[in-house]
Tab-separated table of C-alpha atoms in Angstrom:
chain	number	residue	atom	x	y	z
F	7	MET	CA	10.201	188.362	75.581
F	8	SER	CA	8.870	189.249	79.003
F	9	GLU	CA	9.704	187.257	82.059
F	10	GLY	CA	6.103	186.173	82.534
F	11	THR	CA	5.976	184.976	78.943
F	12	MET	CA	9.235	183.012	79.445
F	13	GLN	CA	7.839	181.450	82.613
F	14	ARG	CA	4.623	180.283	81.011
F	15	ALA	CA	6.688	178.792	78.167
F	16	ALA	CA	8.894	176.926	80.596
F	17	GLN	CA	5.839	175.528	82.448
F	18	ARG	CA	4.414	174.402	79.049
F	19	ASP	CA	7.690	172.633	78.287
F	20	ASP	CA	7.621	170.957	81.719
F	21	ARG	CA	4.106	169.795	81.290
F	22	ALA	CA	4.926	168.481	77.791
F	23	GLN	CA	7.985	166.550	79.196
F	24	GLN	CA	5.847	165.089	81.992
F	25	GLN	CA	3.194	163.952	79.494
F	26	MET	CA	5.929	162.376	77.402
F	27	ARG	CA	7.514	160.640	80.376
F	28	GLY	CA	4.027	159.443	81.456
F	29	LYS	CA	3.384	157.966	77.976
F	30	ARG	CA	6.814	156.274	78.041
F	31	LEU	CA	6.181	154.912	81.561
F	32	SER	CA	2.823	153.617	80.426
F	33	ARG	CA	4.427	151.796	77.488
F	34	VAL	CA	7.160	150.357	79.830
F	35	LEU	CA	4.581	149.057	82.183
F	36	VAL	CA	2.547	147.542	79.399
F	37	CYS	CA	5.610	145.742	78.029
F	38	ALA	CA	6.578	144.744	81.580
F	39	ALA	CA	3.159	143.241	82.077
F	40	ALA	CA	3.413	141.435	78.677
F	41	VAL	CA	6.780	139.902	79.422
F	42	PRO	CA	5.631	137.432	82.017
F	43	ALA	CA	2.840	136.249	79.646
F	44	VAL	CA	5.375	135.729	76.939
F	45	LEU	CA	7.698	133.826	79.297
F	46	ILE	CA	4.752	131.726	80.523
F	47	THR	CA	3.712	131.016	77.002
F	48	ALA	CA	7.244	130.021	76.099
F	49	ALA	CA	7.462	127.838	79.197
F	50	CYS	CA	4.258	126.088	78.429
F	51	SER	CA	5.472	125.480	74.796
F	52	SER	CA	8.695	124.149	76.108
F	53	ASP	CA	6.841	121.709	78.553
F	54	SER	CA	4.600	120.554	75.788
F	55	GLY	CA	7.500	119.763	73.534
F	56	ASP	CA	9.385	117.960	76.373
F	57	SER	CA	6.176	115.929	77.117
F	58	LYS	CA	5.955	114.812	73.456
F	59	ASP	CA	9.662	113.913	73.450
F	60	LYS	CA	9.220	111.992	76.632
F	61	ALA	CA	6.232	110.257	75.320
F	62	THR	CA	8.072	109.328	72.118
F	63	ASP	CA	11.137	108.081	74.026
F	64	SER	CA	8.999	106.148	76.270
F	65	SER	CA	7.188	104.451	73.460
F	66	ALA	CA	10.509	103.704	71.743
F	67	GLN	CA	11.905	102.220	74.920
F	68	GLN	CA	8.699	100.095	75.371
F	69	SER	CA	9.046	98.726	71.897
F	70	ALA	CA	12.743	97.950	72.190
F	71	GLY	CA	11.984	96.256	75.581
F	72	GLY	CA	9.348	94.062	74.037
F	73	GLY	CA	6.482	95.737	75.906
F	74	THR	CA	3.660	95.667	73.248
F	75	THR	CA	5.435	94.911	70.077
F	76	PRO	CA	3.707	93.241	67.120
F	77	SER	CA	5.972	90.130	67.633
F	78	ALA	CA	5.039	89.907	71.297
F	79	GLY	CA	1.292	90.004	70.250
F	80	ALA	CA	1.865	87.394	67.701
F	81	SER	CA	3.630	85.060	70.219
F	82	ALA	CA	0.729	85.527	72.592
F	83	SER	CA	-1.657	84.226	70.006
F	84	VAL	CA	0.132	80.883	69.621
F	85	GLN	CA	-0.678	78.225	72.118
F	86	ALA	CA	2.164	77.386	74.455
F	87	ALA	CA	3.796	74.037	74.056
F	88	ALA	CA	2.535	71.315	76.502
F	89	TYR	CA	5.988	69.908	77.311
F	90	GLN	CA	8.923	71.931	78.216
F	91	LYS	CA	11.601	69.356	78.792
F	92	LEU	CA	12.673	65.828	77.787
F	93	PRO	CA	13.667	62.853	79.926
F	94	ASP	CA	17.147	61.209	79.590
F	95	ALA	CA	16.760	59.093	76.557
F	96	CYS	CA	18.899	56.359	78.232
F	97	ALA	CA	16.466	56.156	81.030
F	98	VAL	CA	13.059	56.102	79.235
F	99	LEU	CA	12.982	52.203	79.060
F	100	SER	CA	12.936	49.921	82.102
F	101	LYS	CA	15.652	47.474	82.878
F	102	GLN	CA	13.358	44.565	82.098
F	103	THR	CA	12.459	46.086	78.673
F	104	LEU	CA	16.216	46.488	77.824
F	105	THR	CA	16.988	43.009	78.964
F	106	ASP	CA	14.286	41.644	76.603
F	107	LEU	CA	15.328	43.808	73.619
F	108	VAL	CA	19.155	44.160	73.953
F	109	PRO	CA	20.250	41.532	76.545
F	110	LYS	CA	23.956	42.054	76.153
F	111	ASP	CA	23.887	45.886	76.500
F	112	THR	CA	21.516	47.402	78.964
F	113	SER	CA	23.535	50.603	79.790
F	114	GLY	CA	23.270	52.349	76.407
F	115	LYS	CA	25.251	55.042	74.780
F	116	LYS	CA	24.025	58.577	74.902
F	117	GLY	CA	23.987	60.522	71.654
F	118	GLY	CA	25.554	63.997	71.444
F	119	SER	CA	23.192	66.975	71.589
F	120	ASP	CA	23.652	70.779	71.749
F	121	ASP	CA	20.501	71.131	73.775
F	122	PRO	CA	19.315	68.077	75.724
F	123	SER	CA	16.046	69.879	76.438
F	124	SER	CA	15.108	69.805	72.797
F	125	ARG	CA	16.887	66.702	71.359
F	126	THR	CA	18.223	63.622	73.060
F	127	SER	CA	18.953	60.009	71.951
F	128	CYS	CA	20.433	56.751	73.198
F	129	SER	CA	21.537	53.558	71.467
F	130	TRP	CA	22.166	49.934	72.507
F	131	SER	CA	24.025	47.269	70.565
F	132	SER	CA	23.737	43.602	71.718
F	133	LEU	CA	25.578	40.627	70.198
F	134	ASP	CA	24.830	37.280	71.670
F	135	ASN	CA	27.792	35.377	70.286
F	136	ASN	CA	27.423	31.507	70.168
F	137	GLY	CA	30.655	30.938	68.233
F	138	VAL	CA	30.325	28.413	65.433
F	139	LYS	CA	26.671	28.098	66.177
F	140	GLY	CA	26.096	31.680	65.041
F	141	SER	CA	25.056	34.915	66.889
F	142	GLN	CA	21.990	36.924	67.467
F	143	PHE	CA	22.463	40.673	66.809
F	144	ARG	CA	20.094	43.378	68.150
F	145	TRP	CA	20.393	47.154	67.740
F	146	LEU	CA	18.079	49.668	69.468
F	147	ASN	CA	17.964	53.344	69.213
F	148	VAL	CA	15.574	55.930	70.900
F	149	SER	CA	15.369	59.513	69.768
F	150	LEU	CA	13.260	62.316	71.236
F	151	LEU	CA	12.638	65.638	69.607
F	152	ARG	CA	10.743	68.469	71.207
F	153	PHE	CA	9.324	71.512	69.509
F	154	ASP	CA	8.669	74.876	71.172
F	155	SER	CA	5.599	77.093	70.142
F	156	ASP	CA	6.806	80.063	68.003
F	157	SER	CA	5.026	83.014	66.356
F	158	THR	CA	6.750	82.334	63.108
F	159	ARG	CA	6.736	78.480	62.875
F	160	GLY	CA	3.519	77.986	64.808
F	161	ALA	CA	2.366	75.850	67.709
F	162	GLY	CA	4.740	73.152	68.972
F	163	ASP	CA	2.279	70.249	68.491
F	164	THR	CA	1.689	71.313	64.869
F	165	GLN	CA	5.394	71.315	64.165
F	166	ALA	CA	5.754	67.945	65.949
F	167	HIS	CA	2.965	66.566	63.755
F	168	THR	CA	4.775	67.794	60.597
F	169	TYR	CA	7.963	66.128	61.736
F	170	PHE	CA	6.034	62.979	62.669
F	171	VAL	CA	4.582	62.670	59.099
F	172	GLN	CA	8.117	63.190	57.570
F	173	GLN	CA	9.713	60.628	59.929
F	174	VAL	CA	7.241	57.980	58.829
F	175	LYS	CA	7.728	58.786	55.151
F	176	ASP	CA	11.456	58.693	55.533
F	177	SER	CA	11.404	55.424	57.472
F	178	ALA	CA	9.376	53.732	54.693
F	179	SER	CA	11.634	54.893	51.878
F	180	VAL	CA	15.063	53.566	53.047
F	181	ALA	CA	17.307	52.468	50.199
F	182	GLY	CA	17.301	48.775	49.690
F	183	ALA	CA	14.253	48.145	51.938
F	184	GLN	CA	12.156	45.193	51.034
F	185	ASN	CA	8.625	44.076	52.088
F	186	VAL	CA	7.892	47.537	53.512
F	187	LYS	CA	4.840	47.716	55.699
F	188	GLN	CA	3.184	50.610	57.590
F	189	LEU	CA	1.006	49.770	60.656
F	190	PRO	CA	-0.909	52.631	62.393
F	191	LEU	CA	-0.930	52.161	66.165
F	192	SER	CA	-3.511	53.155	68.733
F	193	GLY	CA	-3.162	53.921	72.372
F	194	THR	CA	0.303	55.465	71.989
F	195	GLY	CA	0.262	59.214	72.381
F	196	ALA	CA	-1.589	61.382	69.922
F	197	GLU	CA	-0.547	59.402	66.876
F	198	ALA	CA	1.908	56.518	66.167
F	199	THR	CA	2.940	54.369	63.144
F	200	ALA	CA	5.106	51.306	62.963
F	201	VAL	CA	7.241	50.750	59.760
F	202	ARG	CA	8.826	47.453	59.183
F	203	TYR	CA	10.886	46.018	56.403
F	204	ASP	CA	13.750	43.592	55.463
F	205	LEU	CA	17.266	44.814	54.671
F	206	LYS	CA	19.831	42.551	53.207
F	207	LYS	CA	23.446	43.187	54.206
F	208	LYS	CA	26.698	41.276	53.766
F	209	GLU	CA	26.479	40.056	57.440
F	210	GLY	CA	22.863	38.697	56.908
F	211	LEU	CA	19.251	39.532	56.649
F	212	PHE	CA	18.198	42.346	59.029
F	213	LYS	CA	14.552	42.747	60.225
F	214	GLN	CA	14.075	46.479	60.802
F	215	GLN	CA	11.277	48.141	62.907
F	216	THR	CA	10.978	51.911	63.228
F	217	VAL	CA	8.117	53.113	65.419
F	218	VAL	CA	7.310	56.791	65.356
F	219	ALA	CA	5.036	58.402	67.897
F	220	ARG	CA	3.927	61.868	68.749
F	221	VAL	CA	2.821	62.994	72.196
F	222	GLU	CA	1.840	66.645	72.303
F	223	ASN	CA	4.889	68.578	71.017
F	224	VAL	CA	7.383	65.709	71.316
F	225	VAL	CA	8.141	63.053	68.681
F	226	VAL	CA	9.618	59.764	69.837
F	227	THR	CA	11.455	57.598	67.143
F	228	LEU	CA	12.395	54.116	68.063
F	229	ASP	CA	14.570	52.008	65.787
F	230	TYR	CA	14.942	48.309	66.470
F	231	ASN	CA	16.545	45.677	64.293
F	232	GLY	CA	17.625	42.113	64.563
F	233	ALA	CA	19.590	39.621	62.588
F	234	GLY	CA	20.803	36.003	62.841
F	235	LEU	CA	24.472	35.961	61.952
F	236	ALA	CA	26.881	33.249	60.899
F	237	GLY	CA	24.116	30.781	60.046
F	238	GLU	CA	21.923	31.712	63.106
F	239	LYS	CA	18.137	31.765	62.561
F	240	THR	CA	16.628	35.062	61.472
F	241	PRO	CA	14.514	36.628	64.204
F	242	ASP	CA	10.771	36.728	63.885
F	243	ALA	CA	9.648	40.111	62.451
F	244	ASP	CA	6.263	40.035	64.350
F	245	ALA	CA	8.010	39.486	67.670
F	246	LEU	CA	10.411	42.247	67.053
F	247	THR	CA	7.688	44.651	66.081
F	248	LYS	CA	5.582	43.813	69.104
F	249	ALA	CA	8.684	44.486	71.380
F	250	ALA	CA	9.348	47.745	69.630
F	251	GLU	CA	5.672	48.985	70.040
F	252	SER	CA	5.699	48.092	73.647
F	253	ALA	CA	9.007	49.971	74.088
F	254	VAL	CA	7.653	53.166	72.431
F	255	LYS	CA	4.764	53.298	74.825
F	256	GLU	CA	7.200	53.172	77.670
F	257	ALA	CA	9.153	56.132	76.153
F	258	VAL	CA	5.992	58.159	75.494
F	259	GLY	CA	4.996	57.656	79.192
F	260	ALA	CA	8.488	58.747	80.254
F	261	VAL	CA	7.913	62.047	78.358
F	262	ALA	CA	4.747	62.809	80.204
F	263	SER	CA	6.266	61.773	83.517
F	264	ALA	CA	9.257	64.101	82.923
F	265	ASN	CA	6.806	67.004	82.626
F	266	GLY	CA	4.752	66.208	85.687
F	267	GLY	CA	1.943	64.359	83.887
F	268	SER	CA	0.618	60.860	83.912
F	269	SER	CA	3.044	58.041	82.796
F	270	SER	CA	0.136	56.302	81.065
F	271	ALA	CA	1.166	55.895	77.349
F	272	GLY	CA	-2.381	55.613	76.175
F	273	SER	CA	-3.637	58.859	77.620
F	274	ALA	CA	-5.509	61.215	75.330
F	275	SER	CA	-3.456	63.897	73.708
F	276	SER	CA	-4.517	67.037	71.917
F	277	ALA	CA	-4.578	67.202	68.124
F	278	PRO	CA	-2.229	69.622	66.388
F	279	SER	CA	-3.463	73.217	66.369
F	280	LYS	CA	-5.115	74.106	63.131
F	281	SER	CA	-4.437	77.775	63.305
F	282	ALA	CA	-0.717	77.396	63.443
F	283	SER	CA	1.437	76.826	60.432
F	284	PRO	CA	3.786	73.813	60.402
F	285	SER	CA	7.441	74.155	60.439
F	286	LYS	CA	9.343	73.381	57.102
F	287	SER	CA	12.596	73.315	58.899
F	288	ALA	CA	11.377	70.441	61.083
F	289	SER	CA	10.369	68.271	58.092
F	290	SER	CA	13.669	68.840	56.342
F	291	SER	CA	15.762	67.615	59.376
F	292	ALA	CA	17.774	64.523	59.030
F	293	SER	CA	15.866	61.390	59.850
F	294	PRO	CA	17.069	59.354	62.868
F	295	SER	CA	15.849	56.167	61.137
F	296	LYS	CA	17.926	56.711	58.113
F	297	SER	CA	21.039	57.403	60.198
F	298	ALA	CA	20.278	54.431	62.341
F	299	THR	CA	20.160	52.149	59.375
F	300	LYS	CA	23.555	53.425	58.065
F	301	LYS	CA	25.158	52.492	61.417
F	302	ASN	CA	24.369	48.836	60.958
């Protein structure tokens, strides 16, 4: 092969190699240009996933924290209870009232309670001892029970109404009660009923008065009984009932005053909410009137 021929062949080889290098460079540049796009796409996909996770975490935290959970929405639909606290049961009656009802014990004995803001009571026991001439006995107990509004149990006033009805029923069905009478009262909170009966005991004949009143979401139960012992005259039932009714009005007024309202016992009070369901647990609670009877 001549020198010229070999030179032309070498030149062809050089051009072929340059073309091949050019093609490879083009492919590298195309790939290099494609890499940022892939990275950007991957980064966007990653951000999108993080956003979804963050949104999910935020939603879970909001639910756990009670932000807009179903229970919170249900609670918001129940009307808030009107009264948030109770007065001291031993201070709901004036000194003069106590002197008239239980002259020998005007200080009272406070009942035990796990939560004084929801349940409180006080009792007085008076014995006017006249020796061989006999004695006059009086026993007084005031119990106050407050119900909070709850999405499960319903509005506080509805729960209180259910308990009120049960209290009246229990008071009228005490074992051994004779001559039972129920007397609806007006001008005492939202609703009130007096239950009176006779109860024979070994000490004598007791005249029992139980007055149950509801004011908003609070139920007041007042038990008052009297007896003439050792031959003393049996007290007049009408007089005892009148005294008990007057005392309940005072107690109802004290509940309103404790919550910044008017102390007028006859003030108008809202009817139980029809939309809320009554509490079964309240109606099954132990009756203060029954326990009061057992103490005597």
